[in-house]
Coordinates of C-alpha atoms (C1' of nucleotides) in Angstrom, one line a residue:
Chain Q
M1 CA 28.7 9.9 2.0
Q2 CA 30.2 11.5 5.0
D3 CA 28.6 14.9 5.2
V4 CA 25.2 13.5 4.3
S5 CA 25.2 11.7 7.6
S6 CA 25.4 14.8 9.6
Q7 CA 22.6 16.3 7.6
I8 CA 20.6 13.2 8.3
I9 CA 21.3 13.5 12.0
L10 CA 20.2 17.2 11.9
A11 CA 17.2 16.2 10.0
A12 CA 16.2 13.9 12.7
K13 CA 16.2 16.6 15.3
P14 CA 15.3 20.1 14.2
E15 CA 16.5 21.4 17.5
P16 CA 19.4 19.1 18.3
G17 CA 20.6 19.2 21.8
P18 CA 23.7 17.0 21.6
P19 CA 23.5 15.3 18.2
A20 CA 25.0 12.0 19.1
Q21 CA 28.4 11.9 17.4
S22 CA 30.2 8.7 18.4
H23 CA 30.8 6.3 15.6
A24 CA 28.8 3.5 17.1
G25 CA 25.9 5.9 17.7
L26 CA 26.2 7.1 14.1
L27 CA 25.4 3.8 12.6
F28 CA 22.5 3.4 15.0
L29 CA 21.0 6.7 14.1
R30 CA 21.3 6.0 10.4
E31 CA 19.3 2.8 10.9
E32 CA 16.8 4.7 13.0
E33 CA 16.4 7.1 10.2
F34 CA 15.1 4.3 8.0
R35 CA 12.9 3.0 10.7
V36 CA 11.3 6.4 11.0
A37 CA 10.8 6.5 7.3
Q38 CA 9.0 3.2 7.4
D39 CA 6.8 4.4 10.2
A40 CA 5.9 7.6 8.5
L41 CA 5.2 6.0 5.2
F42 CA 2.9 3.5 6.9
F43 CA 0.9 6.1 8.7
A44 CA 0.7 8.5 5.7
L45 CA -0.6 5.7 3.4
R46 CA -2.9 4.4 6.0
D47 CA -4.6 7.8 6.5
L48 CA -4.5 8.8 2.9
T49 CA -6.5 5.8 1.8
V50 CA -9.4 6.1 4.3
A51 CA -11.4 8.6 2.4
P52 CA -11.3 7.0 -1.1
D53 CA -11.8 3.6 0.4
A54 CA -15.2 4.7 1.8
I55 CA -16.3 6.0 -1.6
L56 CA -15.1 2.8 -3.3
A57 CA -16.8 0.5 -0.8
E58 CA -20.2 2.0 -1.7
L59 CA -19.6 1.0 -5.3
N60 CA -18.4 -2.4 -4.4
M61 CA -14.9 -1.5 -5.6
G62 CA -11.5 -1.5 -4.0
R63 CA -8.2 0.2 -4.2
A64 CA -7.3 -1.7 -7.4
H65 CA -10.1 0.0 -9.2
H66 CA -8.9 3.3 -7.9
R67 CA -5.4 2.6 -9.2
C68 CA -6.8 1.8 -12.7
L69 CA -8.9 4.9 -12.8
H70 CA -5.9 7.0 -11.6
W71 CA -3.5 5.8 -14.2
I72 CA -6.0 5.8 -17.1
S73 CA -6.7 9.4 -16.1
R74 CA -3.0 10.2 -16.0
K75 CA -2.3 8.6 -19.4
P76 CA -5.4 8.6 -21.6
E77 CA -5.2 6.0 -24.4
L78 CA -3.1 3.9 -22.1
K79 CA -2.4 0.5 -23.5
V80 CA -3.4 -2.5 -21.4
G81 CA 0.2 -3.7 -21.5
E82 CA 1.4 -0.4 -20.1
L83 CA -1.1 -0.5 -17.3
L84 CA 0.1 -4.0 -16.4
E85 CA 3.7 -2.7 -16.3
I86 CA 2.8 0.2 -14.1
L87 CA 0.7 -1.8 -11.7
A88 CA 3.1 -4.7 -11.7
I89 CA 0.3 -7.2 -11.3
T90 CA -0.7 -10.1 -13.5
K91 CA -3.1 -9.9 -16.4
Q92 CA -5.6 -12.0 -14.5
S93 CA -5.6 -9.7 -11.5
L94 CA -6.1 -6.7 -13.8
A95 CA -8.9 -8.4 -15.7
R96 CA -10.8 -8.8 -12.5
V97 CA -11.0 -5.0 -12.0
L98 CA -10.7 -3.7 -15.5
G99 CA -13.4 -5.9 -16.9
P100 CA -16.1 -4.6 -14.5
L101 CA -14.9 -1.0 -15.0
I102 CA -15.4 -1.4 -18.8
D103 CA -18.7 -3.2 -18.4
E104 CA -20.1 -0.6 -16.0
G105 CA -19.1 2.3 -18.3
Y106 CA -16.2 3.8 -16.4
V107 CA -13.6 3.0 -18.9
L108 CA -13.7 3.1 -22.7
Q109 CA -11.7 0.7 -24.8
V110 CA -10.8 1.4 -28.4
K111 CA -8.7 -0.5 -30.8
G112 CA -5.4 1.1 -31.6
Q113 CA -5.3 2.6 -35.1
K114 CA -1.7 1.8 -35.7
D115 CA -1.6 -1.6 -34.0
R116 CA -5.1 -3.0 -33.9
R117 CA -4.2 -5.7 -31.4
Q118 CA -4.0 -3.0 -28.8
R119 CA -6.9 -1.8 -26.7
L120 CA -6.4 1.8 -25.7
L121 CA -8.0 2.7 -22.4
T122 CA -9.6 6.1 -21.7
L123 CA -12.0 7.2 -19.0
T124 CA -15.6 7.8 -19.9
E125 CA -17.3 10.9 -18.5
K126 CA -18.6 8.6 -15.7
G127 CA -15.2 7.3 -15.1
A128 CA -13.6 10.7 -15.0
A129 CA -16.3 11.9 -12.6
L130 CA -15.5 9.0 -10.2
E131 CA -11.8 9.5 -10.5
R132 CA -12.3 13.2 -9.7
K133 CA -14.4 12.3 -6.7
L134 CA -11.7 10.0 -5.4
F135 CA -9.0 12.5 -6.0
E136 CA -10.9 15.3 -4.2
A137 CA -11.3 12.9 -1.3
Q138 CA -7.6 12.8 -0.9
R139 CA -6.9 16.3 -2.0
E140 CA -7.6 18.0 1.3
R141 CA -5.2 15.8 3.2
L142 CA -2.5 16.2 0.6
A143 CA -3.0 19.9 0.5
A144 CA -2.8 20.2 4.3
A145 CA 0.5 18.3 4.3
Y146 CA 1.9 20.5 1.6
R147 CA 0.8 23.7 3.3
E148 CA 2.1 22.6 6.6
A149 CA 5.5 21.3 5.4
G150 CA 6.2 24.1 2.9
G151 CA 7.4 24.1 -0.7
Q152 CA 11.0 23.1 0.0
A153 CA 9.8 20.1 2.0
V154 CA 7.5 19.1 -0.9
D155 CA 10.4 19.1 -3.2
G156 CA 12.4 16.9 -0.9
F157 CA 9.5 14.6 -0.5
R158 CA 9.3 14.0 -4.2
R159 CA 13.0 13.6 -4.5
V160 CA 13.1 10.9 -1.9
L161 CA 10.2 9.1 -3.3
R162 CA 11.8 9.2 -6.7
G163 CA 15.0 7.8 -5.2
M164 CA 13.1 4.8 -3.9
T165 CA 11.6 4.1 -7.3
K166 CA 13.3 1.7 -9.8
D167 CA 14.1 2.8 -13.3
Q168 CA 10.9 1.6 -14.8
G169 CA 8.8 3.8 -12.5
R170 CA 11.1 6.7 -12.9
R171 CA 10.6 6.7 -16.6
Y172 CA 6.8 7.0 -16.1
L173 CA 7.4 9.8 -13.5
D174 CA 9.6 11.7 -15.9
E175 CA 7.2 11.2 -18.8
V176 CA 4.2 12.4 -16.8
E177 CA 5.9 15.3 -15.3
T178 CA 7.6 16.6 -18.4
G179 CA 4.6 15.8 -20.5
R180 CA 2.5 18.3 -18.5
T181 CA 4.9 21.1 -17.7
G182 CA 6.1 21.2 -21.3
K183 CA 3.5 20.8 -23.9
A184 CA 0.7 20.7 -21.4
G185 CA -1.2 18.1 -23.4
K186 CA -1.3 14.4 -23.6
P187 CA 2.1 12.9 -22.8
A188 CA 3.6 10.7 -25.4
Q189 CA 1.5 7.6 -25.8
Chain X
M1 CA -1.0 35.6 -6.1
Q2 CA 1.4 37.0 -8.4
D3 CA 4.3 35.1 -9.9
V4 CA 3.9 32.1 -7.7
S5 CA 2.8 30.1 -10.7
S6 CA 6.2 29.9 -12.2
Q7 CA 7.6 28.7 -8.9
I8 CA 5.0 26.0 -8.9
I9 CA 6.1 24.9 -12.3
L10 CA 9.6 24.5 -10.9
A11 CA 8.1 22.4 -8.2
A12 CA 10.0 24.5 -5.6
K13 CA 7.3 26.8 -4.4
P14 CA 8.6 28.1 -1.1
E15 CA 5.3 29.5 0.1
P16 CA 2.2 27.4 -0.9
G17 CA -0.2 29.6 1.0
P18 CA -3.9 29.3 0.7
P19 CA -5.5 28.1 -2.5
A20 CA -5.5 31.0 -5.0
Q21 CA -8.6 31.0 -7.1
S22 CA -7.8 34.0 -9.2
H23 CA -5.9 32.1 -12.0
A24 CA -7.5 29.1 -13.6
G25 CA -4.2 27.8 -14.6
L26 CA -2.8 28.1 -11.1
L27 CA -5.4 25.7 -9.8
F28 CA -4.6 23.2 -12.4
L29 CA -0.9 23.3 -11.5
R30 CA -1.7 22.9 -7.9
E31 CA -3.8 19.9 -8.7
E32 CA -1.0 18.5 -10.8
E33 CA 1.3 18.7 -7.8
F34 CA -1.0 16.4 -5.9
R35 CA -1.3 14.0 -8.8
V36 CA 2.5 13.7 -9.0
A37 CA 2.6 13.0 -5.3
Q38 CA 0.1 10.2 -5.8
D39 CA 2.2 8.8 -8.7
A40 CA 5.4 9.0 -6.7
L41 CA 3.9 7.4 -3.6
F42 CA 2.5 4.6 -5.6
F43 CA 5.8 3.8 -7.3
A44 CA 7.9 4.1 -4.2
L45 CA 5.7 1.8 -2.2
R46 CA 5.4 -0.6 -5.1
D47 CA 9.2 -0.9 -5.4
L48 CA 9.9 -0.8 -1.7
T49 CA 7.7 -3.9 -0.9
V50 CA 9.2 -6.2 -3.6
A51 CA 12.2 -7.4 -1.6
P52 CA 10.4 -8.1 1.7
D53 CA 7.5 -9.7 -0.1
A54 CA 9.8 -12.3 -1.6
I55 CA 11.2 -13.2 1.8
L56 CA 7.7 -13.4 3.3
A57 CA 6.3 -15.5 0.5
E58 CA 8.8 -18.3 1.3
L59 CA 7.5 -18.4 4.9
N60 CA 3.9 -18.3 3.8
M61 CA 3.5 -14.9 5.2
G62 CA 2.3 -11.6 3.8
R63 CA 2.7 -7.9 4.4
A64 CA 0.4 -8.0 7.4
H65 CA 3.0 -10.2 9.2
H66 CA 5.7 -7.8 8.3
R67 CA 3.7 -4.9 9.8
C68 CA 3.2 -6.8 13.0
L69 CA 6.9 -7.6 13.3
H70 CA 7.8 -4.1 12.5
W71 CA 5.6 -2.5 15.2
I72 CA 6.4 -5.0 17.8
S73 CA 10.1 -4.4 17.1
R74 CA 9.5 -0.6 17.3
K75 CA 7.6 -0.8 20.6
P76 CA 8.5 -3.9 22.6
E77 CA 5.9 -4.9 25.2
L78 CA 3.3 -3.5 22.9
K79 CA -0.2 -4.1 24.0
V80 CA -2.5 -5.9 21.6
G81 CA -4.9 -3.0 21.8
E82 CA -2.2 -0.6 20.8
L83 CA -1.2 -2.7 17.8
L84 CA -4.8 -2.7 16.7
E85 CA -4.9 1.1 17.0
I86 CA -1.7 1.4 14.9
L87 CA -2.7 -1.0 12.2
A88 CA -6.3 0.2 12.2
I89 CA -7.6 -3.2 11.4
T90 CA -10.1 -5.4 13.2
K91 CA -9.2 -7.8 16.0
Q92 CA -10.1 -10.7 13.8
S93 CA -7.8 -9.5 11.0
L94 CA -5.0 -9.2 13.5
A95 CA -5.7 -12.6 15.0
R96 CA -5.2 -14.2 11.7
V97 CA -1.6 -13.0 11.5
L98 CA -0.6 -12.6 15.1
G99 CA -1.8 -16.1 16.1
P100 CA 0.5 -17.9 13.8
L101 CA 3.4 -15.5 14.6
I102 CA 3.0 -16.5 18.3
D103 CA 2.5 -20.2 17.5
E104 CA 5.6 -20.4 15.3
G105 CA 7.7 -18.6 17.9
Y106 CA 8.3 -15.2 16.3
V107 CA 6.4 -13.3 18.9
L108 CA 6.3 -13.7 22.7
Q109 CA 3.2 -12.9 24.6
V110 CA 3.4 -12.2 28.4
K111 CA 0.7 -11.1 30.8
G112 CA 1.0 -7.5 31.9
Q113 CA 2.2 -7.2 35.5
K114 CA 0.1 -4.2 36.3
D115 CA -3.0 -5.2 34.3
R116 CA -3.1 -8.9 33.9
R117 CA -5.7 -8.8 31.2
Q118 CA -3.2 -7.3 28.8
R119 CA -0.9 -9.4 26.7
L120 CA 2.3 -7.6 26.0
L121 CA 4.0 -8.5 22.7
T122 CA 7.7 -8.8 22.2
L123 CA 9.8 -10.3 19.4
T124 CA 11.6 -13.5 20.2
E125 CA 15.1 -14.0 18.9
K126 CA 13.6 -15.7 15.9
G127 CA 11.2 -12.9 15.4
A128 CA 13.9 -10.3 15.7
A129 CA 16.0 -12.1 13.2
L130 CA 13.2 -12.2 10.7
E131 CA 12.3 -8.6 11.3
R132 CA 16.0 -7.6 10.7
K133 CA 16.1 -9.7 7.5
L134 CA 13.0 -7.9 6.2
F135 CA 14.5 -4.5 7.3
E136 CA 17.8 -5.2 5.6
A137 CA 15.9 -6.1 2.4
Q138 CA 14.4 -2.6 2.3
R139 CA 17.4 -0.8 3.7
E140 CA 19.4 -0.6 0.5
R141 CA 16.6 1.0 -1.5
L142 CA 15.9 3.5 1.4
A143 CA 19.6 4.3 1.7
A144 CA 20.0 4.9 -2.0
A145 CA 17.0 7.2 -1.9
Y146 CA 18.4 9.2 1.1
R147 CA 21.9 9.4 -0.4
E148 CA 20.6 10.5 -3.8
A149 CA 18.2 13.1 -2.4
G150 CA 20.3 14.5 0.4
G151 CA 19.7 15.3 4.0
Q152 CA 17.5 18.3 3.5
A153 CA 15.3 16.4 1.1
V154 CA 15.0 13.7 3.7
D155 CA 13.8 16.2 6.3
G156 CA 11.2 17.5 3.8
F157 CA 10.2 13.9 3.0
R158 CA 9.4 13.2 6.6
R159 CA 7.6 16.5 7.2
V160 CA 5.3 15.9 4.3
L161 CA 4.5 12.4 5.4
R162 CA 3.8 13.6 8.9
G163 CA 1.5 16.2 7.5
M164 CA -0.5 13.5 5.8
T165 CA -0.9 11.6 9.0
K166 CA -3.8 12.1 11.4
D167 CA -3.3 13.0 15.0
Q168 CA -3.4 9.5 16.3
G169 CA -0.5 8.5 14.0
R170 CA 1.4 11.6 14.8
R171 CA 1.3 10.7 18.5
Y172 CA 3.0 7.4 17.7
L173 CA 5.5 9.1 15.5
D174 CA 6.4 11.6 18.2
E175 CA 6.6 8.9 20.8
V176 CA 8.9 6.7 18.8
E177 CA 11.1 9.6 17.7
T178 CA 11.5 11.3 21.0
G179 CA 11.7 7.9 22.8
R180 CA 14.9 7.1 21.0
T181 CA 16.7 10.4 20.7
G182 CA 15.9 11.5 24.2
K183 CA 15.6 9.0 27.0
A184 CA 16.7 6.0 24.8
G185 CA 14.2 4.0 26.8
K186 CA 14.1 0.9 24.5
P187 CA 16.5 1.2 21.6
A188 CA 15.8 -1.0 18.7
Q189 CA 17.5 -4.3 19.3
Chain Y
dC1 C1' -21.2 -8.1 43.1
dC2 C1' -21.5 -5.8 38.9
dT3 C1' -20.0 -3.6 34.9
dA4 C1' -16.5 -2.3 31.8
dT5 C1' -12.3 -3.6 29.6
dA6 C1' -8.7 -6.6 27.2
dT7 C1' -8.3 -10.3 24.7
dG8 C1' -9.5 -14.4 22.1
dA9 C1' -12.4 -17.2 19.0
dC10 C1' -16.0 -18.8 15.4
dA11 C1' -18.7 -18.2 11.0
dG12 C1' -19.3 -16.1 6.8
dT13 C1' -18.0 -12.7 3.0
dA14 C1' -15.2 -9.8 -0.2
dG15 C1' -11.2 -7.7 -2.6
dT16 C1' -6.6 -8.5 -4.4
dA17 C1' -3.3 -11.2 -5.9
dC18 C1' -1.0 -15.4 -7.6
dT19 C1' 0.1 -19.7 -11.1
dG20 C1' -0.7 -22.2 -15.1
dA21 C1' -3.0 -23.2 -19.3
dC22 C1' -5.6 -21.9 -23.3
dT23 C1' -7.7 -18.8 -27.1
dT24 C1' -8.1 -15.1 -30.5
dA25 C1' -6.4 -11.6 -33.4
dA26 C1' -3.1 -9.1 -35.5
dA27 C1' 1.8 -7.8 -36.5
dG28 C1' 6.1 -8.7 -38.7
dG29 C1' 9.7 -11.5 -40.7
dC30 C1' 10.8 -14.6 -44.5
Chain D
dG1 C1' 1.2 -16.9 -47.9
dC2 C1' 3.4 -19.5 -43.8
dC3 C1' 5.1 -18.9 -39.2
dT4 C1' 6.4 -17.0 -35.0
dT5 C1' 5.7 -13.4 -31.9
dT6 C1' 3.0 -10.1 -29.5
dA7 C1' -1.4 -8.0 -27.3
dA8 C1' -5.1 -9.1 -25.2
dG9 C1' -8.8 -12.0 -23.1
dT10 C1' -10.4 -16.1 -20.4
dC11 C1' -10.9 -20.1 -17.1
dA12 C1' -9.8 -22.8 -12.9
dG13 C1' -7.9 -23.0 -8.6
dT14 C1' -5.5 -21.0 -4.4
dA15 C1' -3.9 -17.7 -0.8
dC16 C1' -3.6 -13.4 1.9
dT17 C1' -5.9 -9.6 3.9
dA18 C1' -9.7 -7.5 5.5
dC19 C1' -14.5 -7.0 6.9
dT20 C1' -19.1 -7.8 10.0
dG21 C1' -21.4 -10.0 13.7
dT22 C1' -21.5 -12.8 17.7
dC23 C1' -19.9 -15.0 21.7
dA24 C1' -16.6 -16.4 25.6
dT25 C1' -13.1 -15.6 29.3
dA26 C1' -10.4 -13.2 32.6
dT27 C1' -9.5 -9.3 35.1
dA28 C1' -10.0 -4.4 36.7
dG29 C1' -12.4 -1.2 39.3
dG30 C1' -16.1 0.7 41.8

DNA sequence: CCTATATGACAGTAGTACTGACTTAAAGGC
DNA sequence: GCCTTTAAGTCAGTACTACTGTCATATAGG
């Protein structure tokens, strides 16, 4: 990965005066790259969650509820087991948030027709409305970032995030992405 | 907006521009862009935190401890007030993690020489060693992502994250970035 | 001297997550 | 029809992170 390093150095400084070239300095800059990524991820996530958190707090909910609503919205008729895989939490942790969401009418649960042990999850109208409200609360910030950075940057953004994701997550990313651009309907359940 | 929609489908729209309301399908595709960003952010963060979490768990610590160590490492002689600003949590929440870190010798606290009300935070050798261990645990995943995506993608990645960040965070990002490339005032140990 | 600031500390609450054990219902193999 | 596995639900107990509100101490600055 030799020529990538120079790109990385250039990426660090859009207007590089003297882009530190010594070998010792190179290693240092590579590490600094990762540190800056940590910084930026932290700030972006911190600021992105402020708006939805405020809405959720009024409903006595937290981010875990948002994550459930998000993924059920993304993959209607999601199996409980799939949701557990995606969230990578325990059944008990999920139950604490999913139970109330069902009880309060945000999520509908129906038995699978093929495998009747399964409980397929779908948002109710009420759930879809809340999910949309939460999405809209983040949308502006996301849109501003995309507008500011430009389309090429957005592409890079997604490619780096994908690179950080393990295989299991990548399969979901691929499924969701191809599911929409292709047949524009429900992705394979 | 003319044939931008096809570019959006390719996820490589070079010129996002203002929201185009003329085509119903266009709005949907723009929304899908943001949804995919949410998905990717979720997975990347989920997978990025697995390795440090395992190390922290053995020390009876959590992510909040990691964040403290990270930022004190980034800005040695950090004031408590600055750390509170960065983390955007309450003093009480910080005390619960910072107190033990000081008690157990990970963080050193010294009175400010100019303003003796301040307590400047610096990592001890023990703290720097733990911070490094946590960093190295994430490094491989970050490095793989950067290598896979390429330098240009990394630049876009950072620009989008920066775009999501509010002014306060941007000031810190700028400070840390220029502080290292320029004057090299306090390079990471 | 007085007020504002920087920090620290206490009490109580809530959200998210964990482990471990147990139950029910249905699928699938034999 | 047994029997094992799988999908899902449930209970008890614990820990981490965060919140609000209140109060205390030391120091800076006018």
